[in-house]
mmCIF file of N, CA, C and O in Angstrom:
data_model
loop_
_atom_site.group_PDB
_atom_site.id
_atom_site.type_symbol
_atom_site.label_atom_id
_atom_site.label_comp_id
_atom_site.label_asym_id
_atom_site.label_seq_id
_atom_site.Cartn_x
_atom_site.Cartn_y
_atom_site.Cartn_z
ATOM 1 N N UNK A 1 140.434 77.511 145.639
ATOM 2 C CA UNK A 1 140.677 76.101 145.778
ATOM 3 C C UNK A 1 142.057 75.815 145.213
ATOM 4 O O UNK A 1 142.363 76.185 144.104
ATOM 5 N N UNK A 2 142.892 75.166 145.977
ATOM 6 C CA UNK A 2 144.245 74.870 145.537
ATOM 7 C C UNK A 2 144.566 73.415 145.833
ATOM 8 O O UNK A 2 144.105 72.859 146.816
ATOM 9 N N UNK A 3 145.351 72.811 144.965
ATOM 10 C CA UNK A 3 145.804 71.440 145.184
ATOM 11 C C UNK A 3 147.219 71.339 144.643
ATOM 12 O O UNK A 3 147.802 72.320 144.214
ATOM 13 N N UNK A 4 147.758 70.141 144.649
ATOM 14 C CA UNK A 4 149.157 69.973 144.262
ATOM 15 C C UNK A 4 149.350 69.381 142.876
ATOM 16 O O UNK A 4 150.467 69.311 142.402
ATOM 17 N N UNK A 5 148.274 68.931 142.228
ATOM 18 C CA UNK A 5 148.404 68.386 140.873
ATOM 19 C C UNK A 5 147.069 68.494 140.147
ATOM 20 O O UNK A 5 146.034 68.743 140.750
ATOM 21 N N UNK A 6 147.107 68.301 138.848
ATOM 22 C CA UNK A 6 145.914 68.484 138.021
ATOM 23 C C UNK A 6 144.807 67.477 138.355
ATOM 24 O O UNK A 6 143.631 67.821 138.369
ATOM 25 N N UNK A 7 145.177 66.249 138.691
ATOM 26 C CA UNK A 7 144.167 65.226 139.011
ATOM 27 C C UNK A 7 143.402 65.607 140.278
ATOM 28 O O UNK A 7 142.170 65.537 140.319
ATOM 29 N N UNK A 8 144.114 66.041 141.305
ATOM 30 C CA UNK A 8 143.456 66.471 142.550
ATOM 31 C C UNK A 8 142.581 67.690 142.309
ATOM 32 O O UNK A 8 141.474 67.789 142.834
ATOM 33 N N UNK A 9 143.092 68.619 141.520
ATOM 34 C CA UNK A 9 142.333 69.826 141.199
ATOM 35 C C UNK A 9 141.017 69.470 140.514
ATOM 36 O O UNK A 9 139.954 69.956 140.896
ATOM 37 N N UNK A 10 141.083 68.622 139.501
ATOM 38 C CA UNK A 10 139.877 68.229 138.775
ATOM 39 C C UNK A 10 138.888 67.501 139.671
ATOM 40 O O UNK A 10 137.685 67.716 139.593
ATOM 41 N N UNK A 11 139.402 66.642 140.543
ATOM 42 C CA UNK A 11 138.539 65.901 141.472
ATOM 43 C C UNK A 11 137.827 66.862 142.422
ATOM 44 O O UNK A 11 136.619 66.772 142.625
ATOM 45 N N UNK A 12 138.575 67.797 143.000
ATOM 46 C CA UNK A 12 137.992 68.764 143.932
ATOM 47 C C UNK A 12 136.981 69.670 143.241
ATOM 48 O O UNK A 12 135.904 69.940 143.784
ATOM 49 N N UNK A 13 137.320 70.149 142.047
ATOM 50 C CA UNK A 13 136.407 71.025 141.318
ATOM 51 C C UNK A 13 135.121 70.293 140.962
ATOM 52 O O UNK A 13 134.030 70.847 141.084
ATOM 53 N N UNK A 14 135.239 69.048 140.535
ATOM 54 C CA UNK A 14 134.059 68.264 140.182
ATOM 55 C C UNK A 14 133.155 68.065 141.392
ATOM 56 O O UNK A 14 131.931 68.163 141.291
ATOM 57 N N UNK A 15 133.742 67.810 142.564
ATOM 58 C CA UNK A 15 132.936 67.645 143.776
ATOM 59 C C UNK A 15 132.149 68.915 144.079
ATOM 60 O O UNK A 15 130.972 68.857 144.449
ATOM 61 N N UNK A 16 132.803 70.064 143.910
ATOM 62 C CA UNK A 16 132.111 71.327 144.176
ATOM 63 C C UNK A 16 131.007 71.581 143.153
ATOM 64 O O UNK A 16 129.913 72.025 143.496
ATOM 65 N N UNK A 17 131.275 71.271 141.894
ATOM 66 C CA UNK A 17 130.253 71.459 140.858
ATOM 67 C C UNK A 17 129.090 70.484 141.066
ATOM 68 O O UNK A 17 127.934 70.834 140.837
ATOM 69 N N UNK A 18 129.396 69.281 141.543
ATOM 70 C CA UNK A 18 128.338 68.309 141.832
ATOM 71 C C UNK A 18 127.393 68.820 142.909
ATOM 72 O O UNK A 18 126.209 68.485 142.920
ATOM 73 N N UNK A 19 127.889 69.642 143.818
ATOM 74 C CA UNK A 19 127.001 70.251 144.826
ATOM 75 C C UNK A 19 125.923 71.086 144.148
ATOM 76 O O UNK A 19 124.757 71.056 144.557
ATOM 77 N N UNK A 20 126.328 71.841 143.135
ATOM 78 C CA UNK A 20 125.347 72.659 142.419
ATOM 79 C C UNK A 20 124.358 71.795 141.641
ATOM 80 O O UNK A 20 123.183 72.149 141.517
ATOM 81 N N UNK A 21 124.821 70.666 141.142
ATOM 82 C CA UNK A 21 123.919 69.723 140.472
ATOM 83 C C UNK A 21 122.899 69.190 141.480
ATOM 84 O O UNK A 21 121.697 69.145 141.207
ATOM 85 N N UNK A 22 123.368 68.807 142.657
ATOM 86 C CA UNK A 22 122.472 68.276 143.691
ATOM 87 C C UNK A 22 121.460 69.318 144.147
ATOM 88 O O UNK A 22 120.342 68.980 144.522
ATOM 89 N N UNK A 23 121.848 70.587 144.104
ATOM 90 C CA UNK A 23 120.936 71.668 144.494
ATOM 91 C C UNK A 23 119.964 72.023 143.370
ATOM 92 O O UNK A 23 119.070 72.846 143.553
ATOM 93 N N UNK A 24 120.161 71.423 142.190
ATOM 94 C CA UNK A 24 119.283 71.689 141.061
ATOM 95 C C UNK A 24 119.637 72.937 140.272
ATOM 96 O O UNK A 24 118.872 73.368 139.410
ATOM 97 N N UNK A 25 120.799 73.519 140.547
ATOM 98 C CA UNK A 25 121.203 74.744 139.860
ATOM 99 C C UNK A 25 121.669 74.482 138.432
ATOM 100 O O UNK A 25 121.620 75.371 137.584
ATOM 101 N N UNK A 26 122.155 73.276 138.161
ATOM 102 C CA UNK A 26 122.630 72.913 136.826
ATOM 103 C C UNK A 26 122.574 71.409 136.672
ATOM 104 O O UNK A 26 122.211 70.705 137.617
ATOM 105 N N UNK A 27 122.952 70.921 135.499
ATOM 106 C CA UNK A 27 122.944 69.483 135.221
ATOM 107 C C UNK A 27 124.315 69.066 134.704
ATOM 108 O O UNK A 27 125.045 69.871 134.125
ATOM 109 N N UNK A 28 124.631 67.781 134.883
ATOM 110 C CA UNK A 28 125.840 67.220 134.285
ATOM 111 C C UNK A 28 125.586 66.994 132.802
ATOM 112 O O UNK A 28 124.460 66.735 132.393
ATOM 113 N N UNK A 29 126.650 67.065 132.022
ATOM 114 C CA UNK A 29 126.565 66.677 130.619
ATOM 115 C C UNK A 29 127.095 65.251 130.532
ATOM 116 O O UNK A 29 128.249 65.001 130.902
ATOM 117 N N UNK A 30 126.274 64.313 130.087
ATOM 118 C CA UNK A 30 126.707 62.912 130.018
ATOM 119 C C UNK A 30 128.000 62.768 129.209
ATOM 120 O O UNK A 30 128.205 63.454 128.217
ATOM 121 N N UNK A 31 128.862 61.889 129.656
ATOM 122 C CA UNK A 31 130.140 61.571 129.013
ATOM 123 C C UNK A 31 131.221 62.630 129.195
ATOM 124 O O UNK A 31 132.304 62.486 128.656
ATOM 125 N N UNK A 32 130.953 63.708 129.905
ATOM 126 C CA UNK A 32 131.944 64.764 130.148
ATOM 127 C C UNK A 32 132.036 65.026 131.643
ATOM 128 O O UNK A 32 131.127 65.605 132.228
ATOM 129 N N UNK A 33 133.137 64.631 132.279
ATOM 130 C CA UNK A 33 133.299 64.865 133.712
ATOM 131 C C UNK A 33 133.455 66.331 134.061
ATOM 132 O O UNK A 33 133.158 66.744 135.176
ATOM 133 N N UNK A 34 133.947 67.125 133.114
ATOM 134 C CA UNK A 34 134.255 68.513 133.429
ATOM 135 C C UNK A 34 133.242 69.507 132.872
ATOM 136 O O UNK A 34 133.444 70.704 132.968
ATOM 137 N N UNK A 35 132.157 69.025 132.289
ATOM 138 C CA UNK A 35 131.172 69.931 131.697
ATOM 139 C C UNK A 35 129.803 69.785 132.345
ATOM 140 O O UNK A 35 129.342 68.686 132.622
ATOM 141 N N UNK A 36 129.180 70.945 132.518
ATOM 142 C CA UNK A 36 127.873 71.030 133.136
ATOM 143 C C UNK A 36 127.037 71.999 132.312
ATOM 144 O O UNK A 36 127.574 72.788 131.534
ATOM 145 N N UNK A 37 125.713 71.952 132.481
ATOM 146 C CA UNK A 37 124.872 72.840 131.694
ATOM 147 C C UNK A 37 123.738 73.408 132.516
ATOM 148 O O UNK A 37 123.326 72.848 133.531
ATOM 149 N N UNK A 38 123.249 74.546 132.050
ATOM 150 C CA UNK A 38 122.055 75.175 132.603
ATOM 151 C C UNK A 38 121.128 75.376 131.433
ATOM 152 O O UNK A 38 121.457 76.095 130.476
ATOM 153 N N UNK A 39 120.016 74.690 131.430
ATOM 154 C CA UNK A 39 119.112 74.753 130.293
ATOM 155 C C UNK A 39 119.758 74.101 129.076
ATOM 156 O O UNK A 39 120.635 73.247 129.206
ATOM 157 N N UNK A 40 119.346 74.522 127.918
ATOM 158 C CA UNK A 40 119.894 73.959 126.682
ATOM 159 C C UNK A 40 120.883 74.887 126.001
ATOM 160 O O UNK A 40 121.357 74.589 124.915
ATOM 161 N N UNK A 41 121.186 76.033 126.628
ATOM 162 C CA UNK A 41 122.017 76.993 125.925
ATOM 163 C C UNK A 41 123.216 77.534 126.711
ATOM 164 O O UNK A 41 123.933 78.387 126.207
ATOM 165 N N UNK A 42 123.466 77.057 127.916
ATOM 166 C CA UNK A 42 124.604 77.540 128.701
ATOM 167 C C UNK A 42 125.425 76.350 129.192
ATOM 168 O O UNK A 42 124.908 75.482 129.886
ATOM 169 N N UNK A 43 126.720 76.331 128.817
ATOM 170 C CA UNK A 43 127.623 75.239 129.166
ATOM 171 C C UNK A 43 128.755 75.785 130.036
ATOM 172 O O UNK A 43 129.345 76.822 129.730
ATOM 173 N N UNK A 44 129.042 75.078 131.127
ATOM 174 C CA UNK A 44 130.132 75.416 132.046
ATOM 175 C C UNK A 44 131.208 74.346 131.902
ATOM 176 O O UNK A 44 130.926 73.161 132.057
ATOM 177 N N UNK A 45 132.435 74.749 131.613
ATOM 178 C CA UNK A 45 133.546 73.820 131.415
ATOM 179 C C UNK A 45 134.622 74.101 132.461
ATOM 180 O O UNK A 45 135.185 75.193 132.497
ATOM 181 N N UNK A 46 134.901 73.132 133.320
ATOM 182 C CA UNK A 46 135.889 73.276 134.395
ATOM 183 C C UNK A 46 137.275 72.904 133.871
ATOM 184 O O UNK A 46 137.464 71.822 133.322
ATOM 185 N N UNK A 47 138.238 73.809 134.059
ATOM 186 C CA UNK A 47 139.602 73.596 133.569
ATOM 187 C C UNK A 47 140.594 73.898 134.692
ATOM 188 O O UNK A 47 140.543 74.958 135.312
ATOM 189 N N UNK A 48 141.512 72.955 134.937
ATOM 190 C CA UNK A 48 142.570 73.139 135.933
ATOM 191 C C UNK A 48 143.911 73.336 135.221
ATOM 192 O O UNK A 48 144.137 72.780 134.150
ATOM 193 N N UNK A 49 144.800 74.101 135.849
ATOM 194 C CA UNK A 49 146.146 74.240 135.309
ATOM 195 C C UNK A 49 146.904 72.940 135.531
ATOM 196 O O UNK A 49 146.537 72.129 136.390
ATOM 197 N N UNK A 50 147.977 72.734 134.773
ATOM 198 C CA UNK A 50 148.751 71.496 134.873
ATOM 199 C C UNK A 50 149.322 71.257 136.260
ATOM 200 O O UNK A 50 149.451 70.114 136.688
ATOM 201 N N UNK A 51 149.665 72.331 136.972
ATOM 202 C CA UNK A 51 150.221 72.160 138.321
ATOM 203 C C UNK A 51 149.134 72.025 139.389
ATOM 204 O O UNK A 51 149.432 71.787 140.556
ATOM 205 N N UNK A 52 147.861 72.168 139.004
ATOM 206 C CA UNK A 52 146.748 71.981 139.937
ATOM 207 C C UNK A 52 146.500 73.131 140.879
ATOM 208 O O UNK A 52 145.651 73.046 141.755
ATOM 209 N N UNK A 53 147.208 74.239 140.702
ATOM 210 C CA UNK A 53 147.069 75.357 141.633
ATOM 211 C C UNK A 53 145.889 76.265 141.311
ATOM 212 O O UNK A 53 145.417 76.992 142.181
ATOM 213 N N UNK A 54 145.411 76.254 140.090
ATOM 214 C CA UNK A 54 144.355 77.163 139.674
ATOM 215 C C UNK A 54 143.274 76.414 138.889
ATOM 216 O O UNK A 54 143.555 75.491 138.155
ATOM 217 N N UNK A 55 142.070 76.867 139.076
ATOM 218 C CA UNK A 55 140.937 76.311 138.332
ATOM 219 C C UNK A 55 140.117 77.469 137.790
ATOM 220 O O UNK A 55 140.022 78.520 138.412
ATOM 221 N N UNK A 56 139.568 77.272 136.614
ATOM 222 C CA UNK A 56 138.667 78.275 136.062
ATOM 223 C C UNK A 56 137.461 77.554 135.468
ATOM 224 O O UNK A 56 137.525 76.372 135.158
ATOM 225 N N UNK A 57 136.389 78.295 135.327
ATOM 226 C CA UNK A 57 135.191 77.749 134.700
ATOM 227 C C UNK A 57 134.852 78.640 133.517
ATOM 228 O O UNK A 57 134.518 79.809 133.684
ATOM 229 N N UNK A 58 135.017 78.083 132.326
ATOM 230 C CA UNK A 58 134.634 78.795 131.113
ATOM 231 C C UNK A 58 133.140 78.617 130.890
ATOM 232 O O UNK A 58 132.590 77.538 131.146
ATOM 233 N N UNK A 59 132.505 79.662 130.421
ATOM 234 C CA UNK A 59 131.066 79.618 130.155
ATOM 235 C C UNK A 59 130.841 79.905 128.679
ATOM 236 O O UNK A 59 131.375 80.873 128.140
ATOM 237 N N UNK A 60 130.070 79.053 128.041
ATOM 238 C CA UNK A 60 129.688 79.251 126.648
ATOM 239 C C UNK A 60 128.174 79.319 126.573
ATOM 240 O O UNK A 60 127.492 78.417 127.076
ATOM 241 N N UNK A 61 127.687 80.390 125.981
ATOM 242 C CA UNK A 61 126.241 80.541 125.800
ATOM 243 C C UNK A 61 125.916 80.459 124.317
ATOM 244 O O UNK A 61 126.601 81.060 123.490
ATOM 245 N N UNK A 62 124.906 79.706 123.994
ATOM 246 C CA UNK A 62 124.415 79.600 122.627
ATOM 247 C C UNK A 62 123.185 80.492 122.537
ATOM 248 O O UNK A 62 122.208 80.268 123.235
ATOM 249 N N UNK A 63 123.279 81.512 121.696
ATOM 250 C CA UNK A 63 122.278 82.571 121.606
ATOM 251 C C UNK A 63 122.293 83.364 122.899
ATOM 252 O O UNK A 63 123.203 84.116 123.137
ATOM 253 N N UNK A 64 121.365 83.139 123.784
ATOM 254 C CA UNK A 64 121.287 83.896 125.036
ATOM 255 C C UNK A 64 121.591 82.972 126.209
ATOM 256 O O UNK A 64 121.183 81.810 126.217
ATOM 257 N N UNK A 65 122.309 83.487 127.216
ATOM 258 C CA UNK A 65 122.599 82.678 128.411
ATOM 259 C C UNK A 65 121.302 82.331 129.135
ATOM 260 O O UNK A 65 120.330 83.087 129.083
ATOM 261 N N UNK A 66 121.312 81.191 129.793
ATOM 262 C CA UNK A 66 120.132 80.745 130.545
ATOM 263 C C UNK A 66 119.807 81.726 131.662
ATOM 264 O O UNK A 66 120.688 82.398 132.205
ATOM 265 N N UNK A 67 118.542 81.780 132.000
ATOM 266 C CA UNK A 67 118.101 82.638 133.099
ATOM 267 C C UNK A 67 118.795 82.199 134.389
ATOM 268 O O UNK A 67 118.927 81.011 134.665
ATOM 269 N N UNK A 68 119.248 83.142 135.172
ATOM 270 C CA UNK A 68 119.932 82.839 136.422
ATOM 271 C C UNK A 68 121.410 82.541 136.249
ATOM 272 O O UNK A 68 122.091 82.165 137.191
ATOM 273 N N UNK A 69 121.920 82.722 135.038
ATOM 274 C CA UNK A 69 123.327 82.433 134.741
ATOM 275 C C UNK A 69 124.277 83.177 135.679
ATOM 276 O O UNK A 69 125.200 82.589 136.226
ATOM 277 N N UNK A 70 124.081 84.461 135.873
ATOM 278 C CA UNK A 70 125.020 85.237 136.686
ATOM 279 C C UNK A 70 124.985 84.804 138.151
ATOM 280 O O UNK A 70 126.006 84.809 138.828
ATOM 281 N N UNK A 71 123.838 84.407 138.645
ATOM 282 C CA UNK A 71 123.719 83.916 140.022
ATOM 283 C C UNK A 71 124.508 82.612 140.188
ATOM 284 O O UNK A 71 125.222 82.423 141.163
ATOM 285 N N UNK A 72 124.394 81.718 139.202
ATOM 286 C CA UNK A 72 125.147 80.461 139.258
ATOM 287 C C UNK A 72 126.636 80.736 139.152
ATOM 288 O O UNK A 72 127.436 80.137 139.861
ATOM 289 N N UNK A 73 127.013 81.671 138.294
ATOM 290 C CA UNK A 73 128.431 82.010 138.133
ATOM 291 C C UNK A 73 129.000 82.506 139.450
ATOM 292 O O UNK A 73 130.129 82.174 139.812
ATOM 293 N N UNK A 74 128.241 83.282 140.208
ATOM 294 C CA UNK A 74 128.684 83.758 141.520
ATOM 295 C C UNK A 74 128.856 82.592 142.506
ATOM 296 O O UNK A 74 129.808 82.566 143.274
ATOM 297 N N UNK A 75 127.925 81.654 142.476
ATOM 298 C CA UNK A 75 128.023 80.477 143.361
ATOM 299 C C UNK A 75 129.264 79.660 143.034
ATOM 300 O O UNK A 75 129.957 79.196 143.929
ATOM 301 N N UNK A 76 129.543 79.484 141.733
ATOM 302 C CA UNK A 76 130.730 78.724 141.321
ATOM 303 C C UNK A 76 131.982 79.427 141.833
ATOM 304 O O UNK A 76 132.876 78.795 142.379
ATOM 305 N N UNK A 77 132.026 80.736 141.660
ATOM 306 C CA UNK A 77 133.175 81.502 142.134
ATOM 307 C C UNK A 77 133.407 81.333 143.621
ATOM 308 O O UNK A 77 134.547 81.183 144.083
ATOM 309 N N UNK A 78 132.343 81.316 144.396
ATOM 310 C CA UNK A 78 132.465 81.141 145.845
ATOM 311 C C UNK A 78 132.918 79.738 146.220
ATOM 312 O O UNK A 78 133.702 79.557 147.156
ATOM 313 N N UNK A 79 132.459 78.731 145.492
ATOM 314 C CA UNK A 79 132.840 77.341 145.797
ATOM 315 C C UNK A 79 134.290 77.029 145.454
ATOM 316 O O UNK A 79 134.935 76.240 146.125
ATOM 317 N N UNK A 80 134.794 77.628 144.392
ATOM 318 C CA UNK A 80 136.102 77.276 143.890
ATOM 319 C C UNK A 80 137.211 78.227 144.351
ATOM 320 O O UNK A 80 138.236 78.336 143.730
ATOM 321 N N UNK A 81 136.995 78.878 145.468
ATOM 322 C CA UNK A 81 138.019 79.790 146.018
ATOM 323 C C UNK A 81 139.158 79.011 146.608
ATOM 324 O O UNK A 81 139.005 78.006 147.202
#
């Protein structure tokens, strides 16, 4: 996924992540546009570069990652190409 500025990048990435929310694969974290969660122990944080050309999703697991984490990570990778 490529865009021309950070605002467009964040908007596009959020739309793609919202697809996974609609499919029930993860949930939004209230008050954070760029953070999503799976269960109570896995957090996905969407980050775009300042020029908007690249996006990455950092994953933080508390104790053990949620079940199905790697499957969701693969879906995110496919959406944000």
